[in-house]
Every structure is written in C-alpha cells, then in structure tokens.
CSV table of N, CA and C in Angstrom, one decimal:
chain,number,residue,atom,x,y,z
A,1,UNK,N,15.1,-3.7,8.0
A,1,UNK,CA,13.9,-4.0,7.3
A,1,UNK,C,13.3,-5.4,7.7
A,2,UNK,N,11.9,-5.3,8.5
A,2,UNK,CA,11.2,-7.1,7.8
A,2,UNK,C,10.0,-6.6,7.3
A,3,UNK,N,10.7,-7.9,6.1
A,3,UNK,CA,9.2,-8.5,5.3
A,3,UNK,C,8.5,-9.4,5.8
A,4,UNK,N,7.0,-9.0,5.4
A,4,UNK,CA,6.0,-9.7,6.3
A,4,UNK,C,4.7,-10.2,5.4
A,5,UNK,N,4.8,-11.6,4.9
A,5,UNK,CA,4.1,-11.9,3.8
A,5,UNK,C,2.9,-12.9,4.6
A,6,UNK,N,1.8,-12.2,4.2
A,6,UNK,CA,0.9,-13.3,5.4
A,6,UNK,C,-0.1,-14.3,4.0
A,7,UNK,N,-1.2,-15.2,4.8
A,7,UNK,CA,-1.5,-16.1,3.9
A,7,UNK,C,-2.4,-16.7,4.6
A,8,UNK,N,-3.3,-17.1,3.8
A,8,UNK,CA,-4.3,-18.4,4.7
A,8,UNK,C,-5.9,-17.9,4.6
A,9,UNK,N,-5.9,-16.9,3.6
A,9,UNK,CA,-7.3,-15.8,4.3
A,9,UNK,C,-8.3,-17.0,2.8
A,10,UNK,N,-9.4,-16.2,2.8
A,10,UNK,CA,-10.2,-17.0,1.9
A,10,UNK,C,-11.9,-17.2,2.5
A,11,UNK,N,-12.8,-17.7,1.4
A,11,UNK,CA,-14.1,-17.7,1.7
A,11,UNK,C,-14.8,-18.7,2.9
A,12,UNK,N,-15.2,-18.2,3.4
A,12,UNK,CA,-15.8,-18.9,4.6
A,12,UNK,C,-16.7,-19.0,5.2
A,13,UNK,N,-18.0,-19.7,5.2
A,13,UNK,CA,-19.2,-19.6,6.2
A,13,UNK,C,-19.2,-19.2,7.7
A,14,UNK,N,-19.8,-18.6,8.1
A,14,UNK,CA,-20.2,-18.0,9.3
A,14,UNK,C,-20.4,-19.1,10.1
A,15,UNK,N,-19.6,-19.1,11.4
A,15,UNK,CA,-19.2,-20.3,12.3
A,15,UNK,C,-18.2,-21.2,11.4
A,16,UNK,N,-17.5,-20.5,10.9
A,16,UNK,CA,-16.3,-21.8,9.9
A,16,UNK,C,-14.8,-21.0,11.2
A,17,UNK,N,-14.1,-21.5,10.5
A,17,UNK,CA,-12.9,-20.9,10.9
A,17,UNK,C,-11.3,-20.9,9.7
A,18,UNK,N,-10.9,-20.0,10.2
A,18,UNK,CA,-9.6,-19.9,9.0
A,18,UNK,C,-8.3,-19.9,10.2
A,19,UNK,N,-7.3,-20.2,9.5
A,19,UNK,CA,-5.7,-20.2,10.1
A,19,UNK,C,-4.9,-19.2,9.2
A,20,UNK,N,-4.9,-17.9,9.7
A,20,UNK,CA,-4.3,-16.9,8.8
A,20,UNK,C,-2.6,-17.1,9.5
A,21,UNK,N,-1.4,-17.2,8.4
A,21,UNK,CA,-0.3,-17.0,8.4
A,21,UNK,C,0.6,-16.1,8.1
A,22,UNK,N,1.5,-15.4,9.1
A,22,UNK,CA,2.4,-14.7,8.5
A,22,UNK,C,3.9,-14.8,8.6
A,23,UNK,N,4.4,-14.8,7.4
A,23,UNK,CA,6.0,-15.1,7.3
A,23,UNK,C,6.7,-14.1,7.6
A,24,UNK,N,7.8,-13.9,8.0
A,24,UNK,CA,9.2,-12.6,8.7
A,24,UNK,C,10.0,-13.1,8.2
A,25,UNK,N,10.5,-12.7,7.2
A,25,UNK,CA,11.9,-12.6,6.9
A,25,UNK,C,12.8,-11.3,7.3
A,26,UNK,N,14.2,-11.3,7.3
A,26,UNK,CA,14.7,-9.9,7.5
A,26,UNK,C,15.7,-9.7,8.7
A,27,UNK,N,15.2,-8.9,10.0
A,27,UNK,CA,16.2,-8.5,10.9
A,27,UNK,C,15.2,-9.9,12.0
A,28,UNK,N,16.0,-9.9,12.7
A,28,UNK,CA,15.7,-10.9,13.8
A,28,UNK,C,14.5,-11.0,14.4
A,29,UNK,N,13.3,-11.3,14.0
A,29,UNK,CA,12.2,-11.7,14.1
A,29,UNK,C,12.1,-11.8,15.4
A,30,UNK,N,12.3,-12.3,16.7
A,30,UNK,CA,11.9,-12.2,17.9
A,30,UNK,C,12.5,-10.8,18.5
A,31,UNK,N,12.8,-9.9,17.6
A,31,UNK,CA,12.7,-8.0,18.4
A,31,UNK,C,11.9,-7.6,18.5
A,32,UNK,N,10.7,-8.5,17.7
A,32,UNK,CA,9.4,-7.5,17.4
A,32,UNK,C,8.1,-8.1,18.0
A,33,UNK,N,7.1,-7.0,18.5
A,33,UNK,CA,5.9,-7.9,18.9
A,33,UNK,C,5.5,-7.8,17.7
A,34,UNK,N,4.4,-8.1,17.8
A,34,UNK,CA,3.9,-9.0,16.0
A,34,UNK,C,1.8,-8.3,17.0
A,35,UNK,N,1.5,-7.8,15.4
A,35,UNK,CA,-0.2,-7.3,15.5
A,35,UNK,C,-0.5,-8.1,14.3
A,36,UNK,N,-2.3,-8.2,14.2
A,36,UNK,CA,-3.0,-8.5,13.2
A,36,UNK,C,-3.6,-7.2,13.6
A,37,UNK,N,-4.2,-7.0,12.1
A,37,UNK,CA,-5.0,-5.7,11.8
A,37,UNK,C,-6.0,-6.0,10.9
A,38,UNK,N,-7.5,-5.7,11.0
A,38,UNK,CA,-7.8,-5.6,9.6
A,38,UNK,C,-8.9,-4.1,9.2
A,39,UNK,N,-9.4,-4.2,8.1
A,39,UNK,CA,-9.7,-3.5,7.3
A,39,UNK,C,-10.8,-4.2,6.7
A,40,UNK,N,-11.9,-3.4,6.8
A,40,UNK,CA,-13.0,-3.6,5.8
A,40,UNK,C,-13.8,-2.4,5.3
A,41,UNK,N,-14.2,-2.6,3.8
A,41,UNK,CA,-14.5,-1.2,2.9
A,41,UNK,C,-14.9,-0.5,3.5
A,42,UNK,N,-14.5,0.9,3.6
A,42,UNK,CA,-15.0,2.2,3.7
A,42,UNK,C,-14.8,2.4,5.2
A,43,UNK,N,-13.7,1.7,5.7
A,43,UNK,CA,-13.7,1.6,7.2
A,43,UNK,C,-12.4,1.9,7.7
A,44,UNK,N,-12.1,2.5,9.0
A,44,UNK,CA,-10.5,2.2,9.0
A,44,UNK,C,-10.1,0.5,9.6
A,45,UNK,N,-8.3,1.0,9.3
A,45,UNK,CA,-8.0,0.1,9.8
A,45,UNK,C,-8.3,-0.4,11.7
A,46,UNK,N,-8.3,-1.4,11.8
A,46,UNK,CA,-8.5,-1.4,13.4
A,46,UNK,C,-7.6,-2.7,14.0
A,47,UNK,N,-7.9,-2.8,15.3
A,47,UNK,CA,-6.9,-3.7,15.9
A,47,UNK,C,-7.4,-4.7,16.2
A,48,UNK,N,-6.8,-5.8,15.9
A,48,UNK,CA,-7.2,-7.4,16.2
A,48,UNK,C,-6.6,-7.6,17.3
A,49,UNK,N,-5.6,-8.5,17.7
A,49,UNK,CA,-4.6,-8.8,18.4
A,49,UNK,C,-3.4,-8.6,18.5
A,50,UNK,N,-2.4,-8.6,18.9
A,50,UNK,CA,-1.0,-8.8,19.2
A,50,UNK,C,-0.5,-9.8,20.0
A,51,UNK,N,1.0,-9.4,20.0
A,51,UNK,CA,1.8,-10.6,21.0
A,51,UNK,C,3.0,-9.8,21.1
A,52,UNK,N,3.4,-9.6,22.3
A,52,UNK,CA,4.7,-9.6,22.5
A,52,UNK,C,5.9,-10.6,21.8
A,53,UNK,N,7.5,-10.1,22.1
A,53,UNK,CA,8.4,-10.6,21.4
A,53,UNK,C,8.3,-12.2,22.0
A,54,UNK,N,8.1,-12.4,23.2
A,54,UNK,CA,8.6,-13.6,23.5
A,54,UNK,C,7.5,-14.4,23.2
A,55,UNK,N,5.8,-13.6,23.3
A,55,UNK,CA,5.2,-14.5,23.2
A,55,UNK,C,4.5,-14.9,24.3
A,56,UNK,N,4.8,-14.5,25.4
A,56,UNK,CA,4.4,-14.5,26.5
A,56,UNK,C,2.9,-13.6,27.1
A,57,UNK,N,3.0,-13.1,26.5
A,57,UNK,CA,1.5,-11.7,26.5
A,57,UNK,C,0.5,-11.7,25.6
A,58,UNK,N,-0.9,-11.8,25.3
A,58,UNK,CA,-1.3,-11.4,24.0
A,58,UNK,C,-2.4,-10.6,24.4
A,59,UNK,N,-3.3,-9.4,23.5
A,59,UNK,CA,-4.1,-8.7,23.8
A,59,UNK,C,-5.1,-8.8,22.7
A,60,UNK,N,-6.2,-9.1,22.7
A,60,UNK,CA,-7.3,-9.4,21.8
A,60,UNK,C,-8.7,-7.8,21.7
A,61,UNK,N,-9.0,-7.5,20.9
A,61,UNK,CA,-10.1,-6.8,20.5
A,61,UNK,C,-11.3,-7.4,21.0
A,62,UNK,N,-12.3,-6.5,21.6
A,62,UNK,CA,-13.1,-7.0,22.5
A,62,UNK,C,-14.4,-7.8,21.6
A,63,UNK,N,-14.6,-7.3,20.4
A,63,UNK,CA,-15.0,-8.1,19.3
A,63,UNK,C,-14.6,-9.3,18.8
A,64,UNK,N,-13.2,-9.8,18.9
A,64,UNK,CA,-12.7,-10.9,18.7
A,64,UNK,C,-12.5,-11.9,20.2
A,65,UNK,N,-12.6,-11.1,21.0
A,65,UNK,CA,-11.7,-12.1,22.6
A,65,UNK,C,-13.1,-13.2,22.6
A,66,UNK,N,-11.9,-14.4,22.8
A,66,UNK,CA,-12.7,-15.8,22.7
A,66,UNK,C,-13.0,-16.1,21.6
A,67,UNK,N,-12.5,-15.7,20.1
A,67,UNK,CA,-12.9,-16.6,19.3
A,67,UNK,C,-11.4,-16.9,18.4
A,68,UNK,N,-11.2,-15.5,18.3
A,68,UNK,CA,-9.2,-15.6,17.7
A,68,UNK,C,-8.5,-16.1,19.0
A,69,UNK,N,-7.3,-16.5,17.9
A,69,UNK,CA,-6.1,-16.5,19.1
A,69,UNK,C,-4.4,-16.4,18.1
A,70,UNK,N,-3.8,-15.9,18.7
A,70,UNK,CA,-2.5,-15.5,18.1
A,70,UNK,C,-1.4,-16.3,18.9
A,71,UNK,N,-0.5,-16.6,18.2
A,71,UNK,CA,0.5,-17.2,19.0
A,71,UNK,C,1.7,-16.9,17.3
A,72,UNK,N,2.7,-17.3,18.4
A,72,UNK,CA,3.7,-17.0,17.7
A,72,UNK,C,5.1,-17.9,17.6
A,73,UNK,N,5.7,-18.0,16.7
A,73,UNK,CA,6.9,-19.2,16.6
A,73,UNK,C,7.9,-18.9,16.0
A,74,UNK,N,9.0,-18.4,16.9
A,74,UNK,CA,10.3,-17.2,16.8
A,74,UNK,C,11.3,-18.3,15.8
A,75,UNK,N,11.6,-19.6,16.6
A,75,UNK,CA,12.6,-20.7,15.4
A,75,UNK,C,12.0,-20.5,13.6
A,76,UNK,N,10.7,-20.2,14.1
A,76,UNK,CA,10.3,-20.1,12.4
A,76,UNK,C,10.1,-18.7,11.7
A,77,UNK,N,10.4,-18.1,12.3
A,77,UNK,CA,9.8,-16.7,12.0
A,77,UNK,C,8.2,-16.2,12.0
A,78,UNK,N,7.4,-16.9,12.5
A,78,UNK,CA,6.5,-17.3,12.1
A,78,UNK,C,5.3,-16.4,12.7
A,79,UNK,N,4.4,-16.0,12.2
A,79,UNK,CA,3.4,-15.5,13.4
A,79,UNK,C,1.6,-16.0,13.0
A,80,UNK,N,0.7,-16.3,13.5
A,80,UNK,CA,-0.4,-17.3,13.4
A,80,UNK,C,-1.9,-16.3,14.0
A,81,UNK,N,-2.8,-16.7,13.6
A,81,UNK,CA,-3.7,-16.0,13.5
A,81,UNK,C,-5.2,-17.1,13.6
A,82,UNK,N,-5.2,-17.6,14.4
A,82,UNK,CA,-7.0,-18.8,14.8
A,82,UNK,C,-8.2,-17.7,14.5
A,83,UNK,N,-8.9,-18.4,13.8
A,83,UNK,CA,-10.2,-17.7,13.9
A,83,UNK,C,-11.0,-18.4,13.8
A,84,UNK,N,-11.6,-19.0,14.9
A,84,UNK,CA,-12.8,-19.7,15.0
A,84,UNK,C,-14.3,-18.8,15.0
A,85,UNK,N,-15.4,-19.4,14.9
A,85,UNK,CA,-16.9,-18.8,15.1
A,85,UNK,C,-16.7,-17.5,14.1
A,86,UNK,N,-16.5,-18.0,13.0
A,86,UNK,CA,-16.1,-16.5,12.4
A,86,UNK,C,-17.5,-15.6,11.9
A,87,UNK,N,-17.7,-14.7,11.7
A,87,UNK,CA,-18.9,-13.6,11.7
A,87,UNK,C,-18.6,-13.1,10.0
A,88,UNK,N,-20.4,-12.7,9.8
A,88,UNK,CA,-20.0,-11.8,8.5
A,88,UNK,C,-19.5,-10.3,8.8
A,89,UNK,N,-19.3,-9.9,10.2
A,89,UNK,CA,-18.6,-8.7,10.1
A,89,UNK,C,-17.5,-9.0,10.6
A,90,UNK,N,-16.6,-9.7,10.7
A,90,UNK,CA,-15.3,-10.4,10.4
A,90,UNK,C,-14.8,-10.0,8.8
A,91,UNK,N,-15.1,-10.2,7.7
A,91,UNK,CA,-15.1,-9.9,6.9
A,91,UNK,C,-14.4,-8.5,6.9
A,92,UNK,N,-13.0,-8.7,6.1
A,92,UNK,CA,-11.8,-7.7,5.9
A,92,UNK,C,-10.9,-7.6,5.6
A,93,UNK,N,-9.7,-6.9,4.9
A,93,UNK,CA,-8.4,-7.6,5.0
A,93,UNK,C,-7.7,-7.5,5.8
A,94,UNK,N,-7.0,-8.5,6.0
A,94,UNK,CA,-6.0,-9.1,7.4
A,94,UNK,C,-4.9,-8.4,6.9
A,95,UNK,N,-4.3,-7.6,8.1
A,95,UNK,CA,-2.2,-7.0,7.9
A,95,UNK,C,-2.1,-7.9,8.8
A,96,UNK,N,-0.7,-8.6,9.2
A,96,UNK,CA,0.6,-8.8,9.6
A,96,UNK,C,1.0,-7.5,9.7
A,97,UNK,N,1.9,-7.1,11.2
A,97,UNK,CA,2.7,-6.0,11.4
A,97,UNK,C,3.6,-6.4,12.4
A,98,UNK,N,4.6,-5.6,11.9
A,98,UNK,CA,5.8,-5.9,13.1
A,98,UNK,C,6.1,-4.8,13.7
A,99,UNK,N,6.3,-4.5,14.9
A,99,UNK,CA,6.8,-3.2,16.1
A,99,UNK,C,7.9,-3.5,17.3
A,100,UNK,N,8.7,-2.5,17.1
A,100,UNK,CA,10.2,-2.9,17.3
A,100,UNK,C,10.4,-2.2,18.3
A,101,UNK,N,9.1,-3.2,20.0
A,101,UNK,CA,9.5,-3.1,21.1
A,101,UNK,C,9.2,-4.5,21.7
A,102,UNK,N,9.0,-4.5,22.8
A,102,UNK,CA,8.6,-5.6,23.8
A,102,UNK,C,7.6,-6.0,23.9
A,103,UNK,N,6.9,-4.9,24.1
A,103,UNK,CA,5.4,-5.2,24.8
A,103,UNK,C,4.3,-4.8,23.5
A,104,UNK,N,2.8,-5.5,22.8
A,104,UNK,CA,2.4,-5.5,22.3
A,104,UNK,C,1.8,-3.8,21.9
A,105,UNK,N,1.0,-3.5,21.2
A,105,UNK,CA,0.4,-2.4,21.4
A,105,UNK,C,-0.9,-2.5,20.4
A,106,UNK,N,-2.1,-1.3,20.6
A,106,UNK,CA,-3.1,-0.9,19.7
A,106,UNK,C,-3.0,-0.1,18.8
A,107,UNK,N,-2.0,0.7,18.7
A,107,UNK,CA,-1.8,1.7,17.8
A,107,UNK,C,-1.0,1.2,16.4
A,108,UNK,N,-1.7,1.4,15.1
A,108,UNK,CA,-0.9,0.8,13.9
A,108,UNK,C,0.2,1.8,13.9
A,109,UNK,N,0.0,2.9,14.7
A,109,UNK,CA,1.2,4.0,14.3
A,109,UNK,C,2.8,3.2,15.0
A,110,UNK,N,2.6,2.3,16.0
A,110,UNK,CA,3.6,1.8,16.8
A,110,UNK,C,4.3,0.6,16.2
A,111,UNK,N,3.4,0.3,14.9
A,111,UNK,CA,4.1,-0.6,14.0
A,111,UNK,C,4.6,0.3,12.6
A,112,UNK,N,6.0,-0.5,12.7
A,112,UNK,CA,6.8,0.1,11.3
A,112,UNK,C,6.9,-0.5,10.1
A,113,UNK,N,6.6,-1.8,10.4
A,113,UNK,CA,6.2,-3.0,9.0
A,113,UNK,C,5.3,-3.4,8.8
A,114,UNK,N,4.6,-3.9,7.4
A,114,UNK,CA,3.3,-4.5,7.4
A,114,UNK,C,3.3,-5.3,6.1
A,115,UNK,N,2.3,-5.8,6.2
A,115,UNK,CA,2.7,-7.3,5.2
A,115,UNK,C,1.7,-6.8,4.1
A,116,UNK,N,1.2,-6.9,3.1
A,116,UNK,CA,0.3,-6.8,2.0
A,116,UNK,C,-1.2,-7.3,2.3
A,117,UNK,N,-1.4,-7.9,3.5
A,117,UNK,CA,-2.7,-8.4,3.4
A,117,UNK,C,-3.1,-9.5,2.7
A,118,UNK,N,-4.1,-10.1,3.8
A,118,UNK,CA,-4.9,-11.4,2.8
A,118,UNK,C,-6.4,-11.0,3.0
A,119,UNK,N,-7.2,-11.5,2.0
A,119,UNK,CA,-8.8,-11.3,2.3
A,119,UNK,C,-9.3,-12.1,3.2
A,120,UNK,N,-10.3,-12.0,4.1
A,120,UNK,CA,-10.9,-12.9,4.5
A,120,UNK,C,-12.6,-13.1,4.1
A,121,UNK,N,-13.3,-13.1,3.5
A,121,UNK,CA,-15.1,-13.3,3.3
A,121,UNK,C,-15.6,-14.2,4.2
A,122,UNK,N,-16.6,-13.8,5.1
A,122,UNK,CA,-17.2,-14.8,6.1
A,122,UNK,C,-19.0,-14.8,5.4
A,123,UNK,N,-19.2,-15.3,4.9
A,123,UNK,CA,-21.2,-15.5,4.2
A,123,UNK,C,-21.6,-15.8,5.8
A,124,UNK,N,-22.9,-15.0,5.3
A,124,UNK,CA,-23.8,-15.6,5.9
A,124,UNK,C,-24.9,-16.4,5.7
C-alpha cells in the first residue's frame, strides 16, 4: 500500500501560480512513477503530468506544457507539482497517484494509488 496525501492547492488569480505537494508514505516510494491528475465539475478525470521512478523523464499535457512542471524527491518521499501562468480553466481538483512501473504513463487506470485531492480556483 502508499498513501498519498497531497497539499498546497487554494484560490488564485489568473497568471498567479501555486506549488501543489504530495506526500508518500508506505512501500518504497522510488518503485513508483508518480501522475498529477485533475478533475473539474461535470468533467472527467484527465492527465496533467507524470515522472518516472528516477525522475529522469517527465511527460506534460499539451494544455499545461510550459507552464507546470513536476519533479520529484525520492530521500523525501516527496512528489511536486509548479504551476505557473495559471488559467481559469486550470481550475479543478488535483490527485497525486502512484503506478508501480518505470516509465510514466497517461492512463489513471495504470495507477493503483491516489491521494484525496486538493482544490485549486484560478479567478479571472
């Protein structure tokens, strides 16, 4: 089992930026590549980013490439979430997920853990 408690989300003007956090506790944290996901009403879920285990690879949503960025910090368990130039259709809640291969992926079905979510609101 990892738990995956994320954090950081909250109200924000359009062109602001947030540092969304997620914590891993559990089985050894560097087995897993690590997604952000979010979710806004009446919508599915969809794919933000990822990272591989080491950290070495990351893959961005064509909607977000160049303004997020993900990185990751295995001594801490840690996994990070940049969101600069943020939009009011940014606005959604943010998952943390963990997937227990190598290489990143798009599919939530390829992730087996997920954190509870934080909000994000971007005003315009």
């Amino acid at each position: 089992q990892v738990q995956l408690v994320e954090s950081g989300g909250g109200l924000v003007q359009a062109g602001g930026s947030l540092r969304l956090s997620c914590a891993a506790s559990g089985r050894t944290f560097s087995n897993y590549a690590m997604g952000w996901f979010r979710q806004a009403p009446g919508k599915e879920r969809e794919f933000v980013t990822a990272i591989t285990r080491s950290g070495g690879s990351t893959d961005y949503a064509t909607s977000v490439k160049g303004r997020f960025t993900i990185s990751r910090d295995n001594a801490n368990n840690m996994v990070y979430l940049q969101m600069n130039s943020l939009k009011p259709e940014d606005t959604a809640v943010y998952y943390c997920a963990a997937a227990n291969r190598y290489s990143s992926s798009r599919s939530p079905n390829d992730y087996a853990y997920w954190g509870q979510g934080t909000q994000v609101t971007v005003s315009s």
